[in-house]
Amino acid sequence: EVQLVQSGGGLVEAGGSLRLSCAASGFIFDDYAIAWFRQAPGKEREGVSCMSNSDGRAYYVESVKGRFTMSSDNAKNTAHLQMNSLKPEDTAVYYCAAAPLDRIVVVTRYPYEYEYDYWGQGTQVTVSS
């Protein structure tokens, strides 16, 4: 059974940091891309970043570039999203998702929801001003 189990998140003041984790099971981690999406209240879910678990190449949307960093611990089948210099506009429910690399092909571009098969349960990130 494929599972993505998220942890981390919470409440932080503007300028603070949080780290999200996404523990995967049920598929070959190295053959997949992991993406992070977020959905703010009243808004559609949007892509934030994605990374190849094979070679670590990553993409970030402009609004988080330089502040958010993806990483993975392939030995533990876990991906992370380090979020620094958080802003109130980063407040959202964050989701990790996985898709096979042979479908994504190019990870250094915006991730689209329809490309991703497996999803985590979501975790709330709230940034106070």
Tab-separated table of C-alpha atoms in Angstrom:
chain	number	residue	atom	x	y	z
A	1	GLU	CA	0.000	0.000	0.000
A	2	VAL	CA	1.338	3.404	-0.988
A	3	GLN	CA	1.402	5.978	1.764
A	4	LEU	CA	2.691	9.483	2.209
A	5	VAL	CA	2.608	10.557	5.828
A	6	GLN	CA	3.292	14.181	6.581
A	7	SER	CA	4.644	15.728	9.744
A	8	GLY	CA	5.758	19.148	10.859
A	9	GLY	CA	3.959	22.398	10.338
A	10	GLY	CA	2.286	24.520	12.965
A	11	LEU	CA	2.150	28.155	13.999
A	12	VAL	CA	5.103	30.499	13.619
A	13	GLU	CA	5.678	34.239	13.583
A	14	ALA	CA	6.590	36.014	10.393
A	15	GLY	CA	10.284	35.589	9.689
A	16	GLY	CA	10.388	32.236	11.398
A	17	SER	CA	11.089	28.777	10.048
A	18	LEU	CA	9.316	25.452	9.824
A	19	ARG	CA	10.239	22.086	8.389
A	20	LEU	CA	7.753	19.744	6.790
A	21	SER	CA	8.447	16.066	6.282
A	22	CYS	CA	6.849	13.505	3.996
A	23	ALA	CA	7.543	9.844	4.764
A	24	ALA	CA	6.876	7.538	1.834
A	25	SER	CA	6.214	3.818	1.659
A	26	GLY	CA	4.940	1.350	-0.881
A	27	PHE	CA	6.956	2.485	-3.902
A	28	ILE	CA	10.576	2.824	-5.008
A	29	PHE	CA	11.429	6.246	-3.623
A	30	ASP	CA	14.394	6.868	-5.916
A	31	ASP	CA	12.197	6.459	-9.012
A	32	TYR	CA	9.802	9.200	-8.006
A	33	ALA	CA	9.480	12.944	-7.886
A	34	ILE	CA	8.103	14.586	-4.790
A	35	ALA	CA	6.185	17.828	-5.014
A	36	TRP	CA	4.755	20.172	-2.444
A	37	PHE	CA	1.479	21.959	-2.971
A	38	ARG	CA	-0.425	24.342	-0.745
A	39	GLN	CA	-3.956	25.588	-0.423
A	40	ALA	CA	-4.725	28.837	1.320
A	41	PRO	CA	-8.222	29.594	2.645
A	42	GLY	CA	-10.546	30.487	-0.209
A	43	LYS	CA	-7.938	29.770	-2.853
A	44	GLU	CA	-7.159	26.940	-5.208
A	45	ARG	CA	-4.356	24.538	-4.461
A	46	GLU	CA	-1.096	25.637	-6.042
A	47	GLY	CA	2.262	24.047	-6.682
A	48	VAL	CA	5.156	25.185	-4.528
A	49	SER	CA	8.124	23.038	-5.450
A	50	CYS	CA	9.174	19.654	-6.759
A	51	MET	CA	12.297	17.540	-6.737
A	52	SER	CA	13.670	14.424	-8.321
A	53	ASN	CA	14.525	11.813	-5.700
A	54	SER	CA	16.981	10.402	-8.228
A	55	ASP	CA	19.329	13.349	-8.668
A	56	GLY	CA	18.020	16.089	-6.399
A	57	ARG	CA	17.157	18.565	-9.141
A	58	ALA	CA	14.467	20.868	-7.856
A	59	TYR	CA	12.092	23.608	-8.887
A	60	TYR	CA	10.565	26.372	-6.797
A	61	VAL	CA	7.866	28.840	-7.648
A	62	GLU	CA	9.067	32.421	-7.642
A	63	SER	CA	7.218	33.345	-4.448
A	64	VAL	CA	9.224	30.857	-2.354
A	65	LYS	CA	12.521	30.810	-4.216
A	66	GLY	CA	15.418	31.538	-1.885
A	67	ARG	CA	13.283	30.857	1.192
A	68	PHE	CA	12.139	27.238	0.778
A	69	THR	CA	14.436	24.284	0.188
A	70	MET	CA	13.536	20.696	-0.617
A	71	SER	CA	15.702	17.801	0.391
A	72	SER	CA	15.372	14.059	0.666
A	73	ASP	CA	16.775	11.284	2.785
A	74	ASN	CA	16.557	8.380	0.373
A	75	ALA	CA	17.716	5.893	2.999
A	76	LYS	CA	14.639	6.808	5.034
A	77	ASN	CA	12.312	7.388	2.054
A	78	THR	CA	11.544	10.817	3.415
A	79	ALA	CA	11.351	14.203	1.745
A	80	HIS	CA	11.577	17.516	3.546
A	81	LEU	CA	10.569	21.079	2.863
A	82	GLN	CA	12.565	23.596	4.870
A	83	MET	CA	10.717	26.887	4.992
A	84	ASN	CA	12.613	29.963	6.149
A	85	SER	CA	11.720	33.646	6.312
A	86	LEU	CA	8.062	32.721	6.422
A	87	LYS	CA	5.471	35.314	5.536
A	88	PRO	CA	1.778	35.526	6.453
A	89	GLU	CA	0.953	34.805	2.810
A	90	ASP	CA	2.592	31.394	3.219
A	91	THR	CA	-0.280	30.384	5.495
A	92	ALA	CA	-1.955	27.337	3.960
A	93	VAL	CA	-2.470	23.621	4.209
A	94	TYR	CA	0.591	22.019	2.656
A	95	TYR	CA	0.476	18.696	0.832
A	96	CYS	CA	3.246	16.461	-0.423
A	97	ALA	CA	2.645	14.333	-3.488
A	98	ALA	CA	4.563	11.718	-5.457
A	99	ALA	CA	4.728	10.800	-9.108
A	100	PRO	CA	6.987	8.496	-11.117
A	101	LEU	CA	9.904	10.281	-12.756
A	102	ASP	CA	9.234	8.661	-16.110
A	103	ARG	CA	5.936	10.555	-16.209
A	104	ILE	CA	7.219	13.881	-14.903
A	105	VAL	CA	10.368	13.686	-17.088
A	106	VAL	CA	11.416	17.257	-16.352
A	107	VAL	CA	11.220	18.212	-12.682
A	108	THR	CA	12.619	21.707	-13.106
A	109	ARG	CA	9.250	23.185	-13.940
A	110	TYR	CA	5.949	23.935	-12.258
A	111	PRO	CA	4.263	20.803	-10.817
A	112	TYR	CA	0.663	20.097	-11.842
A	113	GLU	CA	-1.720	18.266	-9.539
A	114	TYR	CA	-2.985	15.897	-12.228
A	115	GLU	CA	0.535	14.515	-12.682
A	116	TYR	CA	0.768	13.275	-9.097
A	117	ASP	CA	-0.710	9.941	-8.050
A	118	TYR	CA	-0.147	9.827	-4.346
A	119	TRP	CA	-0.865	12.465	-1.756
A	120	GLY	CA	-0.124	13.115	1.872
A	121	GLN	CA	-2.834	14.017	4.337
A	122	GLY	CA	-1.966	17.708	4.477
A	123	THR	CA	-0.550	19.769	7.299
A	124	GLN	CA	-1.447	23.272	8.429
A	125	VAL	CA	1.134	26.029	8.339
A	126	THR	CA	0.075	29.308	9.920
A	127	VAL	CA	2.308	32.373	9.868
A	128	SER	CA	1.271	35.229	12.119
A	129	SER	CA	2.156	38.820	11.358
